[in-house]
Amino acid sequence: MTSRTGMPGSRSAAASAALSPAPGLTFVEVAVRDPRVKPLLRELGEEYSARYGKDAHAELARYPDEEFTAPHGGVLLLLLQGAEPVAGGAFRRYDATTAELKRIWTHSAHRRRGLARRVVAELEREAAARGYRRVYLTTGPRQPEARGLYLATGYTPLFDQEADPETIGPLPFEKHLAARVRTAAPAPAAPAPRPSTTT
């Protein structure tokens, strides 16, 4: 298990302050089978089923667990407050340069605290660290909160925003990640001139 505080990459000072980790919040990298993931999947399944009128648990099990592990190009993160999972999300390998976000979730008792933004930002940071240059995702037409989240965090909609979302189906978004630039080591200082010994 990997633990880290949520410190996404370069941002303005205001954005950094807004997303800097609050006391007691920690990101952990976990496997899908981790018991702490169960509340995430259970609530997602219940919410999707309520919104779309069909059992969504099969959709949540659509991808093999291995796709959300580092050896397969993916990751699953939980945001913990103390020991309690309050938000989470994942990505899987979409293609050689693209990560696909999946399962972005905030516990129903902890919404309207900006936690989903923290999760998305941390997933982007992790994707960039693993060499991805683009993030792709889809969200459902009956999830206006998710649509608003992605528009607010800089994602480009790949669909006609004037159209009725119900006529489109899954709504695709993308975001290009800034390349991670390695800072070159400073050049060694030139040697100081020797004092003249000429008389």
Tab-separated table of C-alpha atoms in Angstrom:
chain	number	residue	atom	x	y	z
A	1	MET	CA	0.000	0.000	0.000
A	2	THR	CA	1.304	3.439	-0.923
A	3	SER	CA	0.428	6.472	1.169
A	4	ARG	CA	0.811	10.072	0.144
A	5	THR	CA	-0.716	13.468	0.774
A	6	GLY	CA	-2.601	15.063	-2.106
A	7	MET	CA	-0.134	17.396	-3.746
A	8	PRO	CA	-0.998	17.771	-7.463
A	9	GLY	CA	1.483	19.343	-9.846
A	10	SER	CA	2.098	22.964	-10.772
A	11	ARG	CA	-0.838	25.339	-10.195
A	12	SER	CA	-1.399	28.955	-9.269
A	13	ALA	CA	-0.880	29.882	-5.632
A	14	ALA	CA	-4.640	30.229	-5.148
A	15	ALA	CA	-5.361	26.820	-6.647
A	16	SER	CA	-2.582	25.249	-4.610
A	17	ALA	CA	-4.042	26.697	-1.439
A	18	ALA	CA	-7.508	25.474	-2.378
A	19	LEU	CA	-6.347	21.923	-3.034
A	20	SER	CA	-3.553	21.568	-0.501
A	21	PRO	CA	-4.197	18.605	1.773
A	22	ALA	CA	-6.411	19.371	4.762
A	23	PRO	CA	-5.408	17.989	8.152
A	24	GLY	CA	-6.179	14.317	8.410
A	25	LEU	CA	-6.635	13.727	4.640
A	26	THR	CA	-4.309	11.196	3.022
A	27	PHE	CA	-4.277	9.417	-0.337
A	28	VAL	CA	-3.519	5.701	-0.357
A	29	GLU	CA	-2.987	3.476	-3.372
A	30	VAL	CA	-4.953	0.248	-2.938
A	31	ALA	CA	-6.095	-2.861	-4.786
A	32	VAL	CA	-9.726	-3.275	-5.834
A	33	ARG	CA	-10.029	-6.174	-3.353
A	34	ASP	CA	-9.063	-3.912	-0.414
A	35	PRO	CA	-12.018	-3.912	2.044
A	36	ARG	CA	-11.979	-0.121	2.141
A	37	VAL	CA	-12.991	-0.021	-1.535
A	38	LYS	CA	-16.315	-1.763	-0.862
A	39	PRO	CA	-18.174	1.401	0.268
A	40	LEU	CA	-17.042	3.145	-2.930
A	41	LEU	CA	-18.328	0.403	-5.221
A	42	ARG	CA	-21.501	-0.112	-3.219
A	43	GLU	CA	-22.488	3.564	-3.263
A	44	LEU	CA	-21.576	3.961	-6.922
A	45	GLY	CA	-23.691	0.948	-7.814
A	46	GLU	CA	-26.668	2.207	-5.812
A	47	GLU	CA	-26.433	5.716	-7.257
A	48	TYR	CA	-26.042	4.567	-10.873
A	49	SER	CA	-28.944	2.145	-10.446
A	50	ALA	CA	-31.176	4.894	-9.034
A	51	ARG	CA	-30.331	7.329	-11.818
A	52	TYR	CA	-30.480	4.945	-14.757
A	53	GLY	CA	-33.123	2.507	-13.568
A	54	LYS	CA	-31.109	-0.680	-13.925
A	55	ASP	CA	-28.603	-2.652	-11.924
A	56	ALA	CA	-25.238	-0.978	-12.413
A	57	HIS	CA	-23.112	-3.420	-10.441
A	58	ALA	CA	-22.313	-5.422	-13.583
A	59	GLU	CA	-20.941	-2.273	-15.205
A	60	LEU	CA	-18.724	-1.633	-12.193
A	61	ALA	CA	-17.295	-5.149	-12.603
A	62	ARG	CA	-16.757	-4.682	-16.342
A	63	TYR	CA	-12.985	-4.287	-16.137
A	64	PRO	CA	-10.643	-6.831	-14.544
A	65	ASP	CA	-9.217	-5.699	-11.224
A	66	GLU	CA	-5.697	-5.942	-12.653
A	67	GLU	CA	-6.364	-3.005	-14.988
A	68	PHE	CA	-6.286	-0.715	-11.949
A	69	THR	CA	-2.813	-1.813	-10.827
A	70	ALA	CA	0.573	-0.300	-11.629
A	71	PRO	CA	1.905	-3.282	-13.645
A	72	HIS	CA	-1.036	-2.860	-16.045
A	73	GLY	CA	-0.739	0.926	-16.251
A	74	GLY	CA	-3.488	1.801	-13.794
A	75	VAL	CA	-4.081	2.883	-10.218
A	76	LEU	CA	-6.849	3.035	-7.632
A	77	LEU	CA	-6.644	5.742	-4.980
A	78	LEU	CA	-8.668	6.299	-1.849
A	79	LEU	CA	-8.757	9.585	0.024
A	80	LEU	CA	-8.880	8.839	3.731
A	81	GLN	CA	-9.923	11.112	6.558
A	82	GLY	CA	-8.186	9.421	9.402
A	83	ALA	CA	-8.935	5.771	8.627
A	84	GLU	CA	-12.250	6.401	6.847
A	85	PRO	CA	-12.478	6.449	3.017
A	86	VAL	CA	-14.268	9.661	2.061
A	87	ALA	CA	-13.518	9.804	-1.682
A	88	GLY	CA	-11.659	7.896	-4.359
A	89	GLY	CA	-11.054	7.263	-8.011
A	90	ALA	CA	-8.999	5.299	-10.478
A	91	PHE	CA	-7.540	5.228	-13.935
A	92	ARG	CA	-6.736	2.465	-16.396
A	93	ARG	CA	-4.537	2.392	-19.471
A	94	TYR	CA	-6.585	3.589	-22.455
A	95	ASP	CA	-3.672	3.649	-24.893
A	96	ALA	CA	0.086	4.212	-24.745
A	97	THR	CA	-0.251	7.924	-23.918
A	98	THR	CA	-3.751	8.121	-22.424
A	99	ALA	CA	-5.146	7.254	-19.003
A	100	GLU	CA	-8.902	6.761	-18.633
A	101	LEU	CA	-10.449	7.996	-15.395
A	102	LYS	CA	-12.951	5.659	-13.754
A	103	ARG	CA	-14.944	5.408	-10.513
A	104	ILE	CA	-14.622	9.008	-9.316
A	105	TRP	CA	-16.584	8.982	-6.080
A	106	THR	CA	-17.255	11.017	-2.950
A	107	HIS	CA	-18.961	9.482	0.064
A	108	SER	CA	-22.517	10.819	0.362
A	109	ALA	CA	-21.778	12.165	3.859
A	110	HIS	CA	-18.750	14.165	2.668
A	111	ARG	CA	-19.928	15.951	-0.470
A	112	ARG	CA	-19.605	19.675	-1.244
A	113	ARG	CA	-16.135	19.780	0.323
A	114	GLY	CA	-14.124	19.789	-2.920
A	115	LEU	CA	-12.940	16.213	-2.372
A	116	ALA	CA	-13.695	15.097	-5.930
A	117	ARG	CA	-11.452	17.885	-7.237
A	118	ARG	CA	-8.667	16.643	-5.000
A	119	VAL	CA	-9.098	13.115	-6.313
A	120	VAL	CA	-9.087	14.194	-9.959
A	121	ALA	CA	-6.015	16.377	-9.434
A	122	GLU	CA	-4.137	13.566	-7.689
A	123	LEU	CA	-5.038	11.085	-10.428
A	124	GLU	CA	-3.784	13.554	-13.045
A	125	ARG	CA	-0.525	13.989	-11.128
A	126	GLU	CA	-0.118	10.229	-10.873
A	127	ALA	CA	-0.917	9.728	-14.561
A	128	ALA	CA	1.664	12.326	-15.587
A	129	ALA	CA	4.253	10.721	-13.306
A	130	ARG	CA	3.669	7.416	-15.110
A	131	GLY	CA	4.227	8.953	-18.528
A	132	TYR	CA	0.677	9.590	-19.691
A	133	ARG	CA	0.129	12.800	-21.647
A	134	ARG	CA	-3.672	12.772	-21.928
A	135	VAL	CA	-6.609	11.887	-19.717
A	136	TYR	CA	-9.871	10.620	-21.213
A	137	LEU	CA	-13.154	9.870	-19.448
A	138	THR	CA	-16.860	9.478	-19.974
A	139	THR	CA	-19.696	10.314	-17.621
A	140	GLY	CA	-23.387	9.555	-17.821
A	141	PRO	CA	-25.995	11.957	-19.221
A	142	ARG	CA	-27.864	11.953	-15.881
A	143	GLN	CA	-24.864	13.060	-13.822
A	144	PRO	CA	-24.822	16.875	-14.105
A	145	GLU	CA	-22.584	17.160	-11.037
A	146	ALA	CA	-19.886	15.086	-12.741
A	147	ARG	CA	-20.247	17.066	-15.949
A	148	GLY	CA	-19.830	20.296	-13.981
A	149	LEU	CA	-16.783	18.917	-12.161
A	150	TYR	CA	-14.927	18.074	-15.362
A	151	LEU	CA	-15.762	21.370	-17.039
A	152	ALA	CA	-14.590	23.231	-13.918
A	153	THR	CA	-11.292	21.317	-13.787
A	154	GLY	CA	-10.257	22.057	-17.363
A	155	TYR	CA	-11.589	19.100	-19.333
A	156	THR	CA	-12.650	19.614	-22.931
A	157	PRO	CA	-16.042	18.131	-23.845
A	158	LEU	CA	-15.900	15.929	-26.958
A	159	PHE	CA	-19.631	16.316	-27.603
A	160	ASP	CA	-22.114	19.025	-28.529
A	161	GLN	CA	-22.952	20.802	-25.276
A	162	GLU	CA	-26.101	22.251	-26.809
A	163	ALA	CA	-27.544	18.807	-27.520
A	164	ASP	CA	-29.803	16.916	-25.125
A	165	PRO	CA	-27.381	14.683	-23.143
A	166	GLU	CA	-29.892	11.838	-23.290
A	167	THR	CA	-29.489	11.731	-27.073
A	168	ILE	CA	-25.703	11.356	-26.771
A	169	GLY	CA	-25.290	8.639	-24.172
A	170	PRO	CA	-21.955	8.579	-22.326
A	171	LEU	CA	-20.435	12.080	-22.449
A	172	PRO	CA	-16.719	12.015	-23.371
A	173	PHE	CA	-14.118	14.495	-22.095
A	174	GLU	CA	-10.363	14.842	-22.486
A	175	LYS	CA	-7.542	16.827	-20.957
A	176	HIS	CA	-3.956	17.095	-22.116
A	177	LEU	CA	-1.443	16.961	-19.295
A	178	ALA	CA	1.559	19.226	-19.136
A	179	ALA	CA	4.792	17.368	-19.809
A	180	ARG	CA	6.936	16.882	-16.740
A	181	VAL	CA	10.084	18.900	-17.282
A	182	ARG	CA	13.240	17.752	-15.599
A	183	THR	CA	15.249	20.600	-14.138
A	184	ALA	CA	18.797	20.528	-15.451
A	185	ALA	CA	21.549	20.493	-12.864
A	186	PRO	CA	23.268	23.874	-12.612
A	187	ALA	CA	26.530	24.140	-14.502
A	188	PRO	CA	29.615	24.058	-12.272
A	189	ALA	CA	30.971	27.462	-11.398
A	190	ALA	CA	33.985	28.597	-13.363
A	191	PRO	CA	37.205	28.396	-11.358
A	192	ALA	CA	38.309	31.646	-9.801
A	193	PRO	CA	41.178	33.315	-11.696
A	194	ARG	CA	44.585	32.618	-10.221
A	195	PRO	CA	46.362	35.634	-8.805
A	196	SER	CA	49.136	36.861	-11.075
A	197	THR	CA	52.673	35.896	-10.086
A	198	THR	CA	54.304	38.213	-12.622
A	199	THR	CA	56.634	40.799	-11.035
